[in-house]
mmCIF file of C-alpha atoms in Angstrom:
data_model
loop_
_atom_site.group_PDB
_atom_site.id
_atom_site.type_symbol
_atom_site.label_atom_id
_atom_site.label_comp_id
_atom_site.label_asym_id
_atom_site.label_seq_id
_atom_site.Cartn_x
_atom_site.Cartn_y
_atom_site.Cartn_z
ATOM 1 C CA MET A 236 107.918 -82.080 34.066
ATOM 2 C CA THR A 237 105.201 -81.889 36.080
ATOM 3 C CA ILE A 238 105.875 -80.124 38.859
ATOM 4 C CA LYS A 239 108.283 -77.784 36.655
ATOM 5 C CA ASN A 240 104.890 -76.544 35.022
ATOM 6 C CA SER A 241 102.692 -76.305 38.025
ATOM 7 C CA GLY A 242 105.838 -73.439 39.868
ATOM 8 C CA LYS A 243 106.206 -72.097 36.583
ATOM 9 C CA PHE A 244 101.703 -71.705 36.543
ATOM 10 C CA ILE A 245 102.502 -70.705 40.275
ATOM 11 C CA ILE A 246 105.053 -68.231 39.834
ATOM 12 C CA GLN A 247 103.240 -66.601 37.016
ATOM 13 C CA LYS A 248 99.627 -66.214 39.151
ATOM 14 C CA GLU A 249 101.852 -64.472 41.772
ATOM 15 C CA LYS A 250 102.836 -61.712 38.942
ATOM 16 C CA LEU A 251 99.864 -61.879 38.314
ATOM 17 C CA ILE A 252 98.470 -60.592 41.801
ATOM 18 C CA ILE A 253 101.485 -57.878 41.665
ATOM 19 C CA TYR A 254 100.729 -56.798 39.283
ATOM 20 C CA LEU A 255 96.964 -56.132 39.600
ATOM 21 C CA PHE A 256 98.069 -54.679 42.771
ATOM 22 C CA VAL A 257 100.452 -51.827 41.499
ATOM 23 C CA LEU A 258 97.715 -51.355 39.086
ATOM 24 C CA SER A 259 95.301 -50.834 41.880
ATOM 25 C CA VAL A 260 97.403 -48.808 44.176
ATOM 26 C CA VAL A 261 97.948 -46.804 41.001
ATOM 27 C CA PHE A 262 94.512 -45.839 39.565
ATOM 28 C CA ALA A 263 93.267 -46.509 43.174
ATOM 29 C CA ASP A 264 90.979 -43.855 42.393
ATOM 30 C CA ILE A 265 89.806 -43.493 38.853
ATOM 31 C CA LEU A 266 86.229 -44.602 39.024
ATOM 32 C CA GLY A 267 85.731 -41.962 41.898
ATOM 33 C CA ASN A 268 83.787 -43.055 43.940
ATOM 34 C CA GLY A 269 85.423 -43.461 47.804
ATOM 35 C CA ASN A 270 83.436 -46.566 47.614
ATOM 36 C CA LEU A 271 84.783 -47.932 44.927
ATOM 37 C CA ASN A 272 88.388 -47.271 45.628
ATOM 38 C CA LEU A 273 90.683 -50.447 43.489
ATOM 39 C CA LEU A 274 92.237 -51.796 46.140
ATOM 40 C CA TYR A 275 88.793 -52.577 48.163
ATOM 41 C CA PHE A 276 88.258 -54.526 44.820
ATOM 42 C CA PHE A 277 91.806 -56.062 45.658
ATOM 43 C CA GLY A 278 91.116 -56.489 48.651
ATOM 44 C CA LEU A 279 88.100 -58.897 47.924
ATOM 45 C CA PHE A 280 90.078 -60.941 45.025
ATOM 46 C CA LEU A 281 92.242 -61.786 47.882
ATOM 47 C CA ILE A 282 89.489 -63.171 50.365
ATOM 48 C CA PHE A 283 87.853 -65.022 47.224
ATOM 49 C CA LYS A 284 91.654 -66.164 47.076
ATOM 50 C CA ASN A 285 91.689 -67.354 50.321
ATOM 51 C CA LEU A 286 87.968 -69.112 49.897
ATOM 52 C CA LYS A 287 90.218 -72.867 50.710
ATOM 53 C CA ILE A 288 91.028 -71.496 54.003
ATOM 54 C CA GLN A 289 94.568 -70.365 55.055
ATOM 55 C CA VAL A 290 95.325 -70.715 58.404
ATOM 56 C CA SER A 291 96.769 -67.460 58.560
ATOM 57 C CA PHE A 292 94.348 -66.027 56.904
ATOM 58 C CA LEU A 293 91.705 -67.134 59.549
ATOM 59 C CA LYS A 294 93.911 -66.235 62.616
ATOM 60 C CA ASP A 295 94.284 -62.327 61.176
ATOM 61 C CA MET A 296 90.317 -62.574 60.319
ATOM 62 C CA VAL A 297 90.657 -63.130 64.624
ATOM 63 C CA ILE A 298 93.031 -60.950 65.592
ATOM 64 C CA PHE A 299 91.621 -57.755 63.752
ATOM 65 C CA PHE A 300 87.693 -58.615 62.169
ATOM 66 C CA VAL A 301 86.311 -60.473 65.357
ATOM 67 C CA PRO A 302 86.677 -57.244 67.787
ATOM 68 C CA PHE A 303 85.877 -55.368 65.401
ATOM 69 C CA CYS A 304 82.096 -56.949 65.089
ATOM 70 C CA LEU A 305 81.816 -57.519 69.084
ATOM 71 C CA MET A 306 82.172 -53.665 69.143
ATOM 72 C CA ILE A 307 79.184 -52.963 66.723
ATOM 73 C CA LEU A 308 77.732 -55.581 68.484
ATOM 74 C CA GLY A 309 78.399 -54.049 71.730
ATOM 75 C CA GLU A 310 76.880 -50.460 70.177
ATOM 76 C CA ILE A 311 74.332 -52.018 68.992
ATOM 77 C CA PHE A 312 72.790 -53.648 72.096
ATOM 78 C CA LEU A 313 74.293 -50.856 74.866
ATOM 79 C CA SER A 314 74.418 -47.958 72.980
ATOM 80 C CA GLY A 315 70.903 -46.845 72.746
ATOM 81 C CA ASN A 316 71.540 -45.598 68.977
ATOM 82 C CA THR A 317 69.736 -46.105 66.043
ATOM 83 C CA PHE A 318 71.765 -47.548 62.816
ATOM 84 C CA SER A 319 71.470 -47.851 59.524
ATOM 85 C CA PRO A 320 71.859 -51.957 58.369
ATOM 86 C CA VAL A 321 72.831 -50.962 55.202
ATOM 87 C CA LYS A 322 75.977 -48.178 56.499
ATOM 88 C CA VAL A 323 76.665 -50.580 59.221
ATOM 89 C CA LEU A 324 77.135 -53.596 56.452
ATOM 90 C CA VAL A 325 79.076 -51.492 54.022
ATOM 91 C CA TYR A 326 81.388 -50.069 57.035
ATOM 92 C CA SER A 327 82.314 -53.693 58.136
ATOM 93 C CA LEU A 328 82.562 -55.064 54.717
ATOM 94 C CA LYS A 329 84.833 -52.144 54.002
ATOM 95 C CA ILE A 330 86.768 -53.145 57.481
ATOM 96 C CA LEU A 331 86.816 -56.926 55.872
ATOM 97 C CA VAL A 332 88.230 -55.761 52.751
ATOM 98 C CA CYS A 333 91.325 -53.876 54.722
ATOM 99 C CA ILE A 334 92.148 -56.331 57.091
ATOM 100 C CA SER A 335 92.385 -58.946 53.664
ATOM 101 C CA LEU A 336 94.724 -56.640 52.521
ATOM 102 C CA LEU A 337 96.510 -56.287 56.317
ATOM 103 C CA SER A 338 96.850 -59.848 55.473
ATOM 104 C CA TYR A 339 98.266 -60.207 52.383
ATOM 105 C CA THR A 340 100.605 -57.481 53.152
ATOM 106 C CA LYS A 341 101.484 -59.404 56.635
ATOM 107 C CA LYS A 342 101.924 -63.192 54.599
ATOM 108 C CA ARG A 343 103.610 -61.095 51.043
ATOM 109 C CA PHE A 344 106.115 -58.252 52.284
ATOM 110 C CA TRP A 345 109.002 -60.063 52.791
ATOM 111 C CA VAL A 346 108.901 -62.940 50.154
ATOM 112 C CA VAL A 347 107.575 -60.847 46.868
ATOM 113 C CA ASP A 348 110.242 -58.243 45.083
ATOM 114 C CA HIS A 349 108.388 -55.032 47.146
ATOM 115 C CA LEU A 350 111.406 -52.776 45.908
ATOM 116 C CA THR A 351 110.185 -54.057 42.073
ATOM 117 C CA ILE A 352 106.750 -53.279 42.988
ATOM 118 C CA ILE A 353 107.944 -49.827 44.055
ATOM 119 C CA LYS A 354 109.709 -49.102 40.841
ATOM 120 C CA ASN A 355 106.648 -50.177 38.376
ATOM 121 C CA ILE A 356 104.885 -47.825 40.692
ATOM 122 C CA CYS A 357 107.130 -45.011 40.150
ATOM 123 C CA GLY A 358 107.399 -45.777 36.871
ATOM 124 C CA LEU A 359 103.649 -45.062 36.248
ATOM 125 C CA PHE A 360 103.832 -42.310 38.323
ATOM 126 C CA GLU A 361 106.736 -41.448 35.685
ATOM 127 C CA ILE A 362 104.890 -40.829 32.590
ATOM 128 C CA MET A 363 102.004 -39.058 34.376
ATOM 129 C CA LEU A 364 104.094 -36.145 35.958
ATOM 130 C CA VAL A 365 105.641 -35.836 32.405
ATOM 131 C CA ILE A 366 102.291 -35.745 31.197
ATOM 132 C CA SER A 367 101.461 -33.723 34.518
ATOM 133 C CA LEU A 368 103.858 -31.369 33.621
ATOM 134 C CA LEU A 369 102.367 -30.856 29.621
ATOM 135 C CA THR A 370 98.822 -30.616 30.605
ATOM 136 C CA ILE A 371 99.666 -28.450 34.089
ATOM 137 C CA ASN A 372 96.731 -25.997 33.258
ATOM 138 C CA LYS A 373 93.709 -29.155 32.734
ATOM 139 C CA PRO A 374 92.080 -30.395 35.260
ATOM 140 C CA ILE A 375 93.238 -33.744 34.685
ATOM 141 C CA PHE A 376 96.005 -34.622 37.287
ATOM 142 C CA TRP A 377 95.650 -31.075 38.905
ATOM 143 C CA ARG A 378 93.389 -29.921 41.229
ATOM 144 C CA LEU A 379 93.262 -25.923 40.174
ATOM 145 C CA ASN A 380 91.482 -23.507 42.178
ATOM 146 C CA ASP A 381 92.118 -25.085 45.558
ATOM 147 C CA VAL A 382 89.710 -23.252 48.012
ATOM 148 C CA ILE A 383 90.868 -25.369 50.709
ATOM 149 C CA ASN A 384 95.135 -24.451 50.467
ATOM 150 C CA ARG A 385 95.009 -20.547 50.010
ATOM 151 C CA PHE A 386 99.250 -20.677 49.714
ATOM 152 C CA SER A 387 98.832 -23.178 46.421
ATOM 153 C CA LYS A 388 96.031 -23.033 44.118
ATOM 154 C CA THR A 389 97.613 -25.876 41.740
ATOM 155 C CA ARG A 390 98.204 -28.969 43.149
ATOM 156 C CA LEU A 391 99.193 -32.606 41.697
ATOM 157 C CA LYS A 392 96.633 -35.074 42.483
ATOM 158 C CA PHE A 393 97.208 -37.792 39.388
ATOM 159 C CA LEU A 394 93.855 -39.303 39.719
ATOM 160 C CA TYR A 395 93.435 -39.427 42.857
ATOM 161 C CA SER A 396 90.875 -38.244 44.956
ATOM 162 C CA GLU A 397 92.574 -35.354 46.775
ATOM 163 C CA PRO A 398 96.329 -34.021 47.098
ATOM 164 C CA SER A 399 96.741 -35.179 49.773
ATOM 165 C CA VAL A 400 95.857 -39.087 49.481
ATOM 166 C CA LEU A 401 98.342 -39.058 46.534
ATOM 167 C CA GLY A 402 100.848 -37.419 49.552
ATOM 168 C CA ILE A 403 100.626 -40.036 51.893
ATOM 169 C CA LEU A 404 100.953 -42.829 49.322
ATOM 170 C CA CYS A 405 104.475 -41.558 47.744
ATOM 171 C CA GLY A 406 105.528 -40.792 51.988
ATOM 172 C CA LEU A 407 105.158 -44.440 52.433
ATOM 173 C CA LEU A 408 107.010 -45.290 49.738
ATOM 174 C CA VAL A 409 110.038 -42.615 50.561
ATOM 175 C CA ILE A 410 110.157 -44.341 54.194
ATOM 176 C CA ILE A 411 110.563 -48.395 52.474
ATOM 177 C CA LEU A 412 112.990 -46.888 50.248
ATOM 178 C CA LEU A 413 115.213 -45.072 52.641
ATOM 179 C CA TYR A 414 115.371 -47.682 55.065
ATOM 180 C CA TYR A 415 117.419 -49.593 52.281
ATOM 181 C CA ILE A 416 119.638 -46.509 51.531
ATOM 182 C CA PHE A 417 119.798 -46.400 55.800
ATOM 183 C CA ASP A 418 120.731 -49.356 56.076
ATOM 184 C CA ASN A 419 122.574 -51.046 52.887
ATOM 185 C CA LYS A 420 125.050 -47.217 51.678
ATOM 186 C CA LYS A 421 124.972 -49.782 48.154
ATOM 187 C CA ASN A 422 121.590 -48.780 47.103
ATOM 188 C CA TYR A 423 122.026 -45.738 45.942
ATOM 189 C CA MET A 424 120.101 -46.650 42.669
ATOM 190 C CA LEU A 425 116.680 -46.308 44.491
ATOM 191 C CA LEU A 426 117.631 -42.352 44.681
ATOM 192 C CA LYS A 427 115.991 -41.614 41.445
ATOM 193 C CA GLU A 428 112.687 -43.758 42.731
ATOM 194 C CA ILE A 429 113.381 -41.114 45.831
ATOM 195 C CA VAL A 430 113.797 -38.177 44.089
ATOM 196 C CA LEU A 431 110.626 -38.778 41.638
ATOM 197 C CA LEU A 432 108.559 -39.499 44.839
ATOM 198 C CA ALA A 433 109.422 -35.908 46.787
ATOM 199 C CA VAL A 434 109.355 -34.060 43.789
ATOM 200 C CA ILE A 435 105.554 -35.056 43.907
ATOM 201 C CA ILE A 436 105.232 -35.235 47.354
ATOM 202 C CA LEU A 437 106.659 -31.618 46.583
ATOM 203 C CA LEU A 438 103.535 -30.611 43.612
ATOM 204 C CA THR A 439 100.420 -32.270 45.730
ATOM 205 C CA PHE A 440 101.868 -29.099 48.152
ATOM 206 C CA SER A 441 99.601 -31.928 50.869
ATOM 207 C CA MET A 442 101.296 -30.439 54.535
ATOM 208 C CA SER A 443 99.931 -34.324 55.405
ATOM 209 C CA GLY A 444 102.617 -36.493 52.908
ATOM 210 C CA ILE A 445 105.513 -33.545 53.657
ATOM 211 C CA VAL A 446 105.404 -33.484 57.618
ATOM 212 C CA TYR A 447 103.674 -36.964 58.031
ATOM 213 C CA THR A 448 106.516 -38.097 55.754
ATOM 214 C CA ALA A 449 109.512 -36.362 57.427
ATOM 215 C CA ILE A 450 107.532 -37.527 60.762
ATOM 216 C CA GLY A 451 108.271 -40.848 59.432
ATOM 217 C CA ILE A 452 112.157 -40.572 58.055
ATOM 218 C CA ILE A 453 113.199 -38.800 61.327
ATOM 219 C CA VAL A 454 111.545 -41.764 63.293
ATOM 220 C CA LEU A 455 112.924 -44.566 60.574
ATOM 221 C CA PHE A 456 116.523 -42.256 61.414
ATOM 222 C CA LEU A 457 116.802 -42.668 64.460
ATOM 223 C CA PHE A 458 115.433 -46.360 65.135
ATOM 224 C CA GLN A 459 118.745 -47.141 62.413
ATOM 225 C CA VAL A 460 121.173 -44.825 63.985
ATOM 226 C CA PHE A 461 120.671 -46.351 67.842
ATOM 227 C CA LYS A 462 120.181 -49.952 66.375
ATOM 228 C CA ASN A 463 123.765 -50.348 66.795
ATOM 229 C CA LYS A 464 124.526 -48.457 70.775
ATOM 230 C CA GLU A 465 128.169 -48.725 70.367
ATOM 231 C CA VAL A 466 129.026 -46.533 67.004
ATOM 232 C CA ILE A 467 126.656 -44.043 64.690
ATOM 233 C CA PRO A 468 127.767 -45.206 61.051
ATOM 234 C CA ARG A 469 129.279 -41.416 59.487
ATOM 235 C CA ARG A 470 127.100 -41.538 56.559
ATOM 236 C CA MET A 471 124.175 -41.325 59.079
ATOM 237 C CA LEU A 472 125.726 -38.467 60.349
ATOM 238 C CA THR A 473 125.436 -37.344 56.944
ATOM 239 C CA TYR A 474 122.466 -38.404 56.281
ATOM 240 C CA PHE A 475 121.175 -36.055 59.147
ATOM 241 C CA LEU A 476 123.548 -32.793 58.418
ATOM 242 C CA LEU A 477 121.849 -33.228 55.307
ATOM 243 C CA GLY A 478 118.702 -33.444 56.372
ATOM 244 C CA ILE A 479 118.827 -30.187 58.362
ATOM 245 C CA CYS A 480 120.399 -28.209 55.783
ATOM 246 C CA LEU A 481 117.753 -29.318 53.507
ATOM 247 C CA LEU A 482 115.108 -27.876 56.397
ATOM 248 C CA ILE A 483 116.375 -24.826 56.556
ATOM 249 C CA ILE A 484 116.530 -24.487 53.406
ATOM 250 C CA ILE A 485 112.867 -24.773 53.253
ATOM 251 C CA LEU A 486 111.768 -23.111 56.153
ATOM 252 C CA SER A 487 113.882 -19.292 55.535
ATOM 253 C CA THR A 488 113.097 -19.228 51.845
ATOM 254 C CA ASN A 489 109.355 -18.019 50.909
ATOM 255 C CA ASN A 490 107.732 -20.569 49.589
ATOM 256 C CA PRO A 491 104.013 -22.105 50.004
ATOM 257 C CA ILE A 492 105.283 -24.897 52.140
ATOM 258 C CA SER A 493 107.116 -22.946 54.690
ATOM 259 C CA ASN A 494 104.091 -20.369 54.211
ATOM 260 C CA ARG A 495 101.967 -22.747 54.944
ATOM 261 C CA PHE A 496 103.637 -24.180 57.909
ATOM 262 C CA PHE A 497 103.964 -20.921 59.618
ATOM 263 C CA SER A 498 100.302 -20.505 59.325
ATOM 264 C CA MET A 499 99.094 -23.527 61.061
ATOM 265 C CA PHE A 500 101.966 -23.057 63.724
ATOM 266 C CA LEU A 501 100.357 -19.356 64.073
ATOM 267 C CA GLY A 502 96.843 -20.984 63.539
ATOM 268 C CA THR A 503 95.438 -19.323 60.850
ATOM 269 C CA ASP A 504 95.196 -22.561 58.528
ATOM 270 C CA GLY A 505 91.758 -22.767 57.797
ATOM 271 C CA SER A 506 92.512 -26.469 56.729
ATOM 272 C CA TYR A 507 94.175 -27.084 59.134
ATOM 273 C CA ASN A 508 91.812 -26.008 62.278
ATOM 274 C CA PHE A 509 88.956 -28.194 59.492
ATOM 275 C CA ARG A 510 90.630 -31.227 60.490
ATOM 276 C CA TRP A 511 91.480 -30.797 64.126
ATOM 277 C CA SER A 512 90.159 -27.915 65.745
ATOM 278 C CA ALA A 513 86.604 -28.742 64.400
ATOM 279 C CA ALA A 514 87.440 -31.995 65.054
ATOM 280 C CA VAL A 515 88.210 -31.505 68.638
ATOM 281 C CA ASN A 516 85.403 -29.861 69.168
ATOM 282 C CA VAL A 517 82.470 -31.987 67.929
ATOM 283 C CA PHE A 518 84.607 -35.202 69.430
ATOM 284 C CA ARG A 519 84.433 -33.417 72.694
ATOM 285 C CA LYS A 520 80.576 -32.743 72.563
ATOM 286 C CA THR A 521 79.719 -35.344 70.982
ATOM 287 C CA MET A 522 81.298 -37.469 74.232
ATOM 288 C CA GLU A 523 79.135 -35.887 76.900
ATOM 289 C CA ILE A 524 75.705 -35.323 74.604
ATOM 290 C CA THR A 525 76.072 -39.400 73.877
ATOM 291 C CA ARG A 526 77.657 -40.414 77.255
ATOM 292 C CA TYR A 527 80.769 -41.918 75.369
ATOM 293 C CA TRP A 528 78.655 -44.139 73.247
ATOM 294 C CA GLY A 529 79.344 -42.123 69.889
ATOM 295 C CA MET A 530 76.824 -40.940 67.457
ATOM 296 C CA GLY A 531 76.834 -44.327 65.859
ATOM 297 C CA LEU A 532 79.303 -46.532 63.432
ATOM 298 C CA GLY A 533 78.413 -44.919 59.638
ATOM 299 C CA ASN A 534 75.862 -42.488 61.564
ATOM 300 C CA MET A 535 77.505 -38.938 61.112
ATOM 301 C CA ASN A 536 76.727 -38.905 57.253
ATOM 302 C CA THR A 537 73.206 -39.451 57.196
ATOM 303 C CA PRO A 538 70.438 -36.773 57.346
ATOM 304 C CA SER A 539 69.825 -37.159 61.571
ATOM 305 C CA GLY A 540 73.715 -36.812 61.728
ATOM 306 C CA LEU A 541 73.923 -33.659 60.067
ATOM 307 C CA SER A 542 71.758 -32.435 62.024
ATOM 308 C CA PHE A 543 73.212 -33.991 65.099
ATOM 309 C CA LEU A 544 76.544 -32.019 63.994
ATOM 310 C CA LEU A 545 74.441 -28.792 63.281
ATOM 311 C CA ASN A 546 73.033 -28.704 66.833
ATOM 312 C CA ILE A 547 76.575 -28.489 68.072
ATOM 313 C CA GLY A 548 77.421 -25.716 65.980
ATOM 314 C CA ILE A 549 79.040 -27.639 62.790
ATOM 315 C CA ASP A 550 77.557 -27.414 59.674
ATOM 316 C CA TYR A 551 79.656 -29.872 57.721
ATOM 317 C CA LYS A 552 81.288 -33.535 58.631
ATOM 318 C CA PHE A 553 84.869 -33.353 59.755
ATOM 319 C CA ALA A 554 88.352 -34.764 57.747
ATOM 320 C CA ASN A 555 89.816 -36.689 60.802
ATOM 321 C CA SER A 556 89.859 -40.336 61.154
ATOM 322 C CA PHE A 557 90.725 -40.770 64.095
ATOM 323 C CA LEU A 558 88.230 -38.594 65.909
ATOM 324 C CA TYR A 559 86.123 -39.045 62.932
ATOM 325 C CA PHE A 560 85.921 -42.952 64.171
ATOM 326 C CA PHE A 561 85.799 -42.272 67.462
ATOM 327 C CA THR A 562 83.011 -39.086 66.980
ATOM 328 C CA GLU A 563 80.964 -42.316 65.662
ATOM 329 C CA ASN A 564 81.651 -45.596 67.817
ATOM 330 C CA GLY A 565 82.659 -43.411 71.379
ATOM 331 C CA ILE A 566 84.373 -45.683 74.010
ATOM 332 C CA LEU A 567 84.543 -48.731 72.074
ATOM 333 C CA GLY A 568 86.333 -47.269 68.800
ATOM 334 C CA ILE A 569 89.156 -45.948 71.015
ATOM 335 C CA ILE A 570 89.158 -49.293 72.963
ATOM 336 C CA TYR A 571 89.607 -51.010 69.068
ATOM 337 C CA THR A 572 91.817 -48.527 68.273
ATOM 338 C CA ILE A 573 94.232 -48.932 70.910
ATOM 339 C CA TYR A 574 94.191 -52.709 70.653
ATOM 340 C CA LEU A 575 95.242 -52.430 67.085
ATOM 341 C CA PHE A 576 97.930 -49.724 67.687
ATOM 342 C CA LEU A 577 99.393 -52.380 70.739
ATOM 343 C CA ILE A 578 99.190 -55.356 68.625
ATOM 344 C CA CYS A 579 100.965 -52.980 65.906
ATOM 345 C CA THR A 580 103.808 -51.933 68.117
ATOM 346 C CA TYR A 581 103.937 -55.629 69.930
ATOM 347 C CA ASN A 582 105.103 -56.740 66.251
ATOM 348 C CA CYS A 583 107.522 -53.912 65.986
ATOM 349 C CA ILE A 584 108.876 -55.115 69.428
ATOM 350 C CA LYS A 585 109.413 -58.523 69.509
ATOM 351 C CA SER A 586 110.809 -57.836 65.112
ATOM 352 C CA SER A 587 114.638 -58.487 64.769
ATOM 353 C CA LYS A 588 116.948 -55.210 64.540
ATOM 354 C CA ASN A 589 117.637 -55.311 61.448
ATOM 355 C CA ILE A 590 113.980 -54.855 60.771
ATOM 356 C CA ARG A 591 112.843 -52.878 63.731
ATOM 357 C CA PRO A 592 113.355 -49.066 62.167
ATOM 358 C CA LEU A 593 111.276 -50.001 59.300
ATOM 359 C CA LYS A 594 108.085 -51.461 61.016
ATOM 360 C CA VAL A 595 108.232 -48.179 63.408
ATOM 361 C CA GLY A 596 108.953 -45.557 61.035
ATOM 362 C CA VAL A 597 105.855 -46.983 59.450
ATOM 363 C CA LEU A 598 103.669 -47.398 62.467
ATOM 364 C CA ALA A 599 104.330 -43.885 63.194
ATOM 365 C CA PHE A 600 103.456 -42.156 59.908
ATOM 366 C CA ALA A 601 100.400 -44.100 60.378
ATOM 367 C CA PHE A 602 99.859 -43.332 63.531
ATOM 368 C CA VAL A 603 100.705 -39.455 62.638
ATOM 369 C CA SER A 604 98.863 -39.617 59.496
ATOM 370 C CA GLN A 605 95.813 -40.512 60.927
ATOM 371 C CA ILE A 606 95.744 -37.250 63.984
ATOM 372 C CA ALA A 607 94.559 -34.316 61.267
ATOM 373 C CA GLY A 608 93.516 -36.200 58.619
ATOM 374 C CA GLY A 609 93.254 -39.426 57.048
ATOM 375 C CA TYR A 610 90.507 -41.845 56.569
ATOM 376 C CA TYR A 611 89.936 -45.045 59.141
ATOM 377 C CA THR A 612 88.811 -47.442 55.961
ATOM 378 C CA ASP A 613 92.068 -46.043 53.326
ATOM 379 C CA PRO A 614 93.510 -49.602 52.220
ATOM 380 C CA ILE A 615 96.688 -47.629 52.173
ATOM 381 C CA LEU A 616 96.253 -47.235 55.810
ATOM 382 C CA TRP A 617 95.889 -51.239 56.126
ATOM 383 C CA ILE A 618 98.862 -52.206 53.953
ATOM 384 C CA MET A 619 100.634 -50.387 56.457
ATOM 385 C CA TYR A 620 99.784 -52.447 59.560
ATOM 386 C CA GLY A 621 100.223 -55.632 57.508
ATOM 387 C CA ILE A 622 103.737 -54.488 57.081
ATOM 388 C CA VAL A 623 104.420 -53.990 60.576
ATOM 389 C CA CYS A 624 103.243 -57.166 61.140
ATOM 390 C CA SER A 625 105.101 -58.884 58.504
ATOM 391 C CA ASN A 626 106.544 -62.673 58.588
ATOM 392 C CA GLU A 627 110.191 -61.559 58.608
ATOM 393 C CA LYS A 628 110.669 -66.077 58.773
ATOM 394 C CA THR A 629 112.316 -64.882 54.990
ATOM 395 C CA VAL A 630 113.830 -62.036 55.468
ATOM 396 C CA ILE A 631 117.591 -62.496 54.650
ATOM 397 C CA ASN A 632 119.779 -60.760 56.271
#
């Protein structure tokens, strides 16, 4: 009798954690400060939950966090840069919390019912979308008069800091759901959620969300198609033709998405130049000036860092996850990032052929979403790494 009650308690506690996660995802930016992202608080909760010291948690700290700490120590003792102890501590804590999210996802992704989690997220998004459409001229769920995207002045963002953040999250959910659609033709019940997420992505007018999601889907599709080398399923060919037709329709018609795509292709899109061209220019000049040590962790967002940028011709911080991190941390930051992606790649290679398409698709999505945007300490990114490195022992084929 005691065991049964204990089991019920464990189940209820797991459900509570799942509900907290769903709410943390949907209302992540509700406090209006990047350092107060609700997923950071959820990650802290996981750290305190693991104070009993789980072996898997300790292993992940050694694999992911210890090398990060070594990177910081290397910068402090070898680079000659001055550092703000507060900024270094805050950044390190954010990475620690992100790694706790990675560790939890890695251990629990195939244990919990992640499809139900996605459906719960979509259920809340559905309610918010209805409210959004009824309040389209109100700056509650929308970014109005967007000064960055000249093709789409009104963009859906729900309660996130910006439309691109919402687009990236929805893109990840679409990739996971399409994995099940591609893998099992009986999962057409997921089409409702996919259509909802696709509509949200389109209303954000986020080229990040649209283009990076498309790349993730293509990688997922190719790995799924060639999973069995001897035959290509007819339904996969149908999906391919539908995708091509949709792409042709979007690019051949006059709409904000196609207009911005061609603007990016021609190099006249200000947002793209801000996220890529300016970032490459700053990174290159910084590496030359600092002899590849970088500006120092946390130093770009300081008066001295902004003055440094001004001296090389940039009067603003740029938005580019990889190049921002590399510009601050130099060669050691590049080495850490390569190490991180080598671990993820290894986990893709060693995974079973049934799971590999999802892992590779998510890894590709995580990678490309940081090439010209994103933030290195974005909790959603580290959840993606957790999916890629997830334990498959509980998977039922």
